[in-house]
XYZ file of C-alpha atoms in Angstrom:
345
model
C 64.641 53.812 -31.063
C 65.098 56.337 -28.214
C 68.074 57.887 -26.402
C 69.665 55.918 -23.672
C 68.195 56.124 -20.561
C 70.788 57.748 -18.707
C 70.770 60.595 -21.701
C 66.966 60.431 -21.589
C 66.680 61.025 -17.900
C 69.710 64.267 -17.765
C 67.773 65.529 -20.969
C 64.304 65.357 -19.082
C 66.354 67.293 -16.115
C 67.596 70.246 -18.171
C 63.991 70.242 -20.212
C 62.186 71.313 -17.006
C 64.690 73.714 -15.721
C 64.769 75.221 -18.963
C 60.815 75.571 -18.900
C 61.081 77.326 -15.275
C 63.828 79.717 -16.829
C 61.590 80.982 -19.745
C 58.461 81.258 -17.361
C 60.802 83.554 -15.234
C 62.182 85.169 -18.209
C 58.730 86.233 -19.258
C 57.622 86.897 -15.675
C 60.167 89.618 -15.233
C 59.878 91.045 -18.528
C 56.137 91.469 -18.335
C 56.531 95.337 -17.404
C 59.110 95.905 -20.110
C 58.136 97.773 -23.205
C 57.575 96.008 -26.427
C 60.731 95.868 -28.998
C 59.865 97.616 -31.987
C 57.465 95.681 -34.792
C 60.502 95.266 -36.700
C 62.785 93.448 -34.340
C 62.256 90.346 -32.478
C 62.631 89.511 -28.205
C 66.197 88.851 -27.776
C 66.524 84.696 -27.013
C 67.701 84.530 -23.485
C 70.831 83.112 -22.784
C 71.735 80.381 -20.550
C 75.383 79.234 -19.311
C 76.673 76.232 -18.344
C 79.529 75.885 -15.499
C 81.611 73.116 -16.759
C 84.816 71.830 -15.239
C 85.090 69.351 -17.811
C 84.018 66.411 -15.737
C 81.773 63.981 -16.151
C 78.769 65.755 -14.189
C 79.284 69.201 -16.189
C 80.375 67.394 -19.391
C 76.507 65.688 -19.297
C 74.693 68.836 -18.539
C 76.657 70.457 -21.309
C 75.599 68.137 -23.782
C 71.754 68.004 -22.759
C 71.931 71.656 -22.419
C 73.088 72.080 -26.046
C 70.657 69.370 -26.998
C 67.366 70.803 -25.513
C 68.094 74.831 -25.378
C 67.623 75.404 -29.280
C 63.970 73.331 -29.315
C 62.900 76.161 -26.573
C 64.308 79.046 -28.261
C 67.048 79.410 -25.775
C 70.690 80.320 -26.679
C 72.936 77.915 -24.790
C 76.718 78.902 -23.866
C 79.278 78.082 -21.258
C 81.641 79.326 -18.689
C 84.946 77.082 -17.322
C 86.658 78.230 -14.346
C 90.372 78.010 -14.389
C 91.437 77.663 -10.530
C 94.959 77.616 -11.096
C 95.463 75.258 -8.537
C 97.611 72.757 -10.729
C 100.128 72.989 -13.354
C 98.406 73.058 -16.731
C 95.303 74.409 -15.789
C 95.206 77.062 -18.227
C 95.932 74.194 -20.794
C 92.777 72.265 -19.212
C 90.664 75.116 -19.496
C 91.253 75.507 -23.090
C 90.584 71.854 -23.598
C 87.228 72.463 -21.919
C 86.415 75.404 -24.393
C 87.073 73.216 -27.245
C 84.651 70.456 -25.999
C 82.068 73.119 -25.606
C 82.082 74.706 -28.694
C 82.060 70.971 -30.051
C 78.509 70.805 -28.781
C 77.418 74.138 -30.513
C 77.341 75.934 -27.245
C 78.012 80.025 -27.988
C 79.205 81.930 -26.412
C 81.707 80.258 -24.133
C 84.372 81.671 -22.489
C 87.193 80.741 -19.593
C 87.893 82.852 -16.591
C 90.885 82.547 -14.643
C 90.632 83.007 -10.946
C 93.008 83.737 -8.004
C 91.977 81.555 -5.009
C 92.575 82.967 -1.322
C 93.031 81.108 1.806
C 90.026 81.993 3.823
C 87.918 79.444 5.177
C 90.463 77.041 3.877
C 90.947 75.857 0.103
C 87.967 74.126 -0.548
C 86.166 77.164 0.534
C 88.243 80.009 -0.838
C 88.102 77.933 -4.342
C 84.220 77.656 -4.108
C 83.910 81.570 -3.200
C 86.508 82.725 -6.282
C 84.198 80.349 -8.489
C 81.115 82.000 -7.777
C 82.616 85.051 -8.044
C 83.581 84.576 -11.497
C 80.693 83.032 -12.607
C 78.313 85.764 -11.110
C 80.500 88.064 -13.343
C 80.218 86.198 -16.202
C 76.459 86.269 -16.006
C 76.417 89.663 -15.736
C 78.554 89.782 -18.528
C 76.595 87.699 -20.978
C 73.452 89.076 -19.426
C 72.398 85.574 -18.997
C 68.743 84.409 -17.604
C 70.620 81.443 -15.783
C 73.558 79.533 -14.672
C 73.456 75.664 -14.738
C 75.653 73.767 -12.370
C 76.235 70.080 -12.414
C 75.862 69.054 -8.740
C 74.036 65.608 -8.340
C 72.435 63.801 -5.714
C 75.763 62.333 -4.502
C 77.174 66.103 -3.928
C 74.156 66.624 -1.974
C 74.614 64.012 0.189
C 78.128 65.009 0.670
C 76.907 68.372 1.492
C 74.529 67.011 4.114
C 77.313 65.181 5.894
C 79.617 68.027 5.926
C 76.933 70.475 7.486
C 75.854 67.467 10.170
C 79.593 67.241 10.914
C 79.797 70.857 11.396
C 76.838 70.934 13.762
C 75.767 73.948 11.576
C 71.844 73.213 12.184
C 69.136 72.508 9.904
C 69.914 75.330 7.275
C 73.467 72.788 6.594
C 71.374 69.654 6.454
C 69.106 71.624 3.366
C 72.011 70.907 1.386
C 72.167 73.072 -1.801
C 69.035 74.634 -3.164
C 67.716 73.616 -6.470
C 67.296 77.318 -7.270
C 70.305 79.851 -5.612
C 71.557 83.213 -6.516
C 70.506 86.351 -7.442
C 67.184 86.468 -8.997
C 67.590 82.909 -9.111
C 70.858 82.805 -10.925
C 72.074 79.404 -10.503
C 69.879 76.327 -11.369
C 70.792 72.701 -10.394
C 68.871 69.980 -12.679
C 70.537 67.150 -11.625
C 70.069 67.157 -7.693
C 67.996 63.901 -7.967
C 70.481 62.029 -10.643
C 72.854 60.316 -9.350
C 76.774 60.729 -10.097
C 76.823 57.404 -11.857
C 73.937 58.169 -14.526
C 75.639 61.518 -15.442
C 79.067 59.285 -15.926
C 76.960 56.766 -17.700
C 75.287 59.591 -20.513
C 78.860 60.655 -20.898
C 80.354 56.943 -21.927
C 77.178 56.286 -24.258
C 77.441 59.832 -25.879
C 81.577 59.313 -26.380
C 81.715 62.515 -24.481
C 85.620 62.999 -23.122
C 85.579 63.921 -19.308
C 88.246 64.978 -17.216
C 88.766 63.297 -13.835
C 90.024 65.980 -11.346
C 92.954 64.848 -9.376
C 91.557 66.924 -6.583
C 88.387 64.776 -6.136
C 90.495 61.876 -5.232
C 93.192 63.696 -2.935
C 92.734 62.832 0.618
C 93.974 66.211 2.045
C 90.414 67.599 0.918
C 87.842 66.998 3.323
C 85.218 66.070 0.859
C 87.294 63.647 -0.871
C 87.598 61.841 1.949
C 83.824 61.789 2.441
C 83.581 60.665 -1.159
C 85.709 57.918 -1.095
C 85.871 56.971 2.408
C 82.759 58.167 4.644
C 79.906 57.692 2.314
C 81.187 53.712 1.651
C 81.626 53.248 5.426
C 78.536 54.328 5.692
C 76.757 52.147 2.938
C 78.397 49.160 4.541
C 77.207 49.616 8.184
C 73.542 50.733 7.294
C 73.119 49.432 3.662
C 72.237 50.715 0.098
C 70.167 53.461 -0.167
C 72.309 56.129 2.383
C 72.766 58.691 -0.100
C 69.060 58.438 -1.171
C 68.116 58.880 2.569
C 70.209 61.784 2.808
C 69.162 63.681 -0.052
C 65.873 63.143 1.448
C 66.581 64.712 4.676
C 67.861 67.822 2.834
C 64.387 68.346 0.792
C 62.660 68.258 4.096
C 64.954 70.171 5.796
C 64.830 73.124 3.341
C 61.061 73.000 4.196
C 61.341 73.412 7.393
C 64.550 76.128 7.562
C 62.484 78.298 4.786
C 59.486 78.515 6.989
C 61.842 79.264 10.189
C 63.791 81.624 7.972
C 60.518 83.219 6.790
C 59.455 83.742 10.548
C 62.487 85.377 11.255
C 62.210 87.889 8.965
C 58.682 88.900 10.014
C 59.782 89.007 13.575
C 63.224 91.052 13.172
C 61.515 94.188 12.998
C 59.776 94.136 16.258
C 63.071 93.227 18.427
C 64.892 96.686 17.550
C 64.656 100.028 18.673
C 63.819 103.252 17.259
C 67.876 103.486 16.089
C 67.424 99.754 14.627
C 69.446 97.973 17.782
C 68.568 94.343 18.426
C 66.847 94.615 22.104
C 67.547 91.502 24.020
C 64.551 91.362 26.013
C 62.340 91.129 23.051
C 64.650 88.330 21.460
C 64.880 86.459 24.383
C 61.100 85.858 24.132
C 61.145 84.442 20.563
C 61.978 80.570 19.847
C 65.528 79.791 20.030
C 65.471 79.074 16.380
C 64.198 82.263 15.412
C 66.000 84.293 17.647
C 69.548 82.639 16.134
C 68.144 82.894 12.729
C 67.821 87.157 13.633
C 71.650 87.064 15.251
C 72.979 85.165 12.616
C 72.201 87.545 9.642
C 72.811 90.169 12.102
C 76.607 89.029 12.318
C 76.775 88.441 8.411
C 75.246 91.780 7.790
C 78.031 93.370 9.777
C 80.516 91.600 7.980
C 81.421 88.113 9.183
C 82.022 85.470 5.828
C 78.426 82.940 6.152
C 80.986 80.003 5.280
C 83.267 80.671 8.130
C 80.258 81.314 10.872
C 78.855 78.287 12.926
C 76.711 77.192 15.238
C 79.262 77.623 17.984
C 79.622 81.152 17.320
C 76.229 81.762 17.142
C 75.570 80.196 20.382
C 78.053 82.302 21.893
C 76.103 85.467 21.107
C 73.209 84.028 22.160
C 74.300 83.348 25.707
C 74.859 87.252 25.464
C 70.812 87.175 25.873
C 69.972 84.181 27.407
C 72.654 83.576 29.813
C 74.217 87.271 30.780
C 76.751 86.875 33.676
C 78.438 90.369 32.580
C 80.599 88.625 30.236
C 82.763 90.678 27.473
C 82.615 91.074 23.855
C 83.004 87.798 21.796
C 85.224 87.879 18.733
C 83.373 86.487 15.576
C 85.057 85.756 11.878
C 85.308 88.618 10.021
C 86.833 90.673 12.516
C 83.223 91.259 13.795
C 82.527 91.698 17.665
C 78.955 91.036 19.644
C 78.849 92.393 22.877
C 75.744 93.180 25.245
C 75.374 97.157 26.313
C 72.791 98.408 27.755
C 70.382 95.569 27.370
C 71.182 96.187 23.813
C 72.831 93.319 21.592
C 75.484 95.433 19.342
C 77.419 93.667 16.873
C 79.759 95.730 14.747
C 83.041 95.565 13.017
C 85.866 95.054 15.849
């Protein structure tokens, strides 16, 4: 008798991602010198980012089951955000659970969460910084994240509410980060499947109280917004939003490629953006070039919204002698002599 359908689904998703990781590792090592004859090539390490919740515990369990069959070492990292009393004890419990699954190495990383961009964005920034550092420290080939189809739907709705354009509607990528470090095997799997997989395997899970706290935007969306949409529009809203993310990502990737190719043609000899040449581009391409320039000048991407880029865009398309525009990260944009100058203020 085979595994429960929920367990089979998550294992299959993880197996596919691990095959992709192995392919990428092999490609990157093609030009490396072969190891000495008496040595074997080291096994690649894949880490799972685990909070102890159902999604990440299901992911950790599937990784522990699938990785050894493919010659991959499996480890885990949990991040202690320090936002709740006893968070260090909770992180220690997660380490014990990861070790019980056979993962090695396992590590808990404590972080300090700042305030920039709001509590959710600040916690996310601190978490990814810690995961990046852990991946570098352990020379991990990839870090698996437990985001589900439900998380993807919430991300699309949050992007829609911010009015941030098609890139926000494209949600989370299946592969992201430096050299494709982050992999999300569960973007096509719903949250209930992950929870069911934990239940039938008797895996203990922890439900983060922040996930039910109405003080957080995503929590309100999860417990009030999406249920209201499903009540008004019928079942299938989550699936439709996840499908929107996939389609939007294809379009956004194509426009990003166009913008990257066009950028060199709209700068002068000194590398400054020329307004007349920018004006000649389609708005979607032009605004991508502008956004990239603003981020490169020091604006945090998570704090940069469509309205900011629209204000800068008016310096190009609706020039009436307006003054400098202040942007997040103390970045200033202004038009000078037909050039768009973006710099730290």
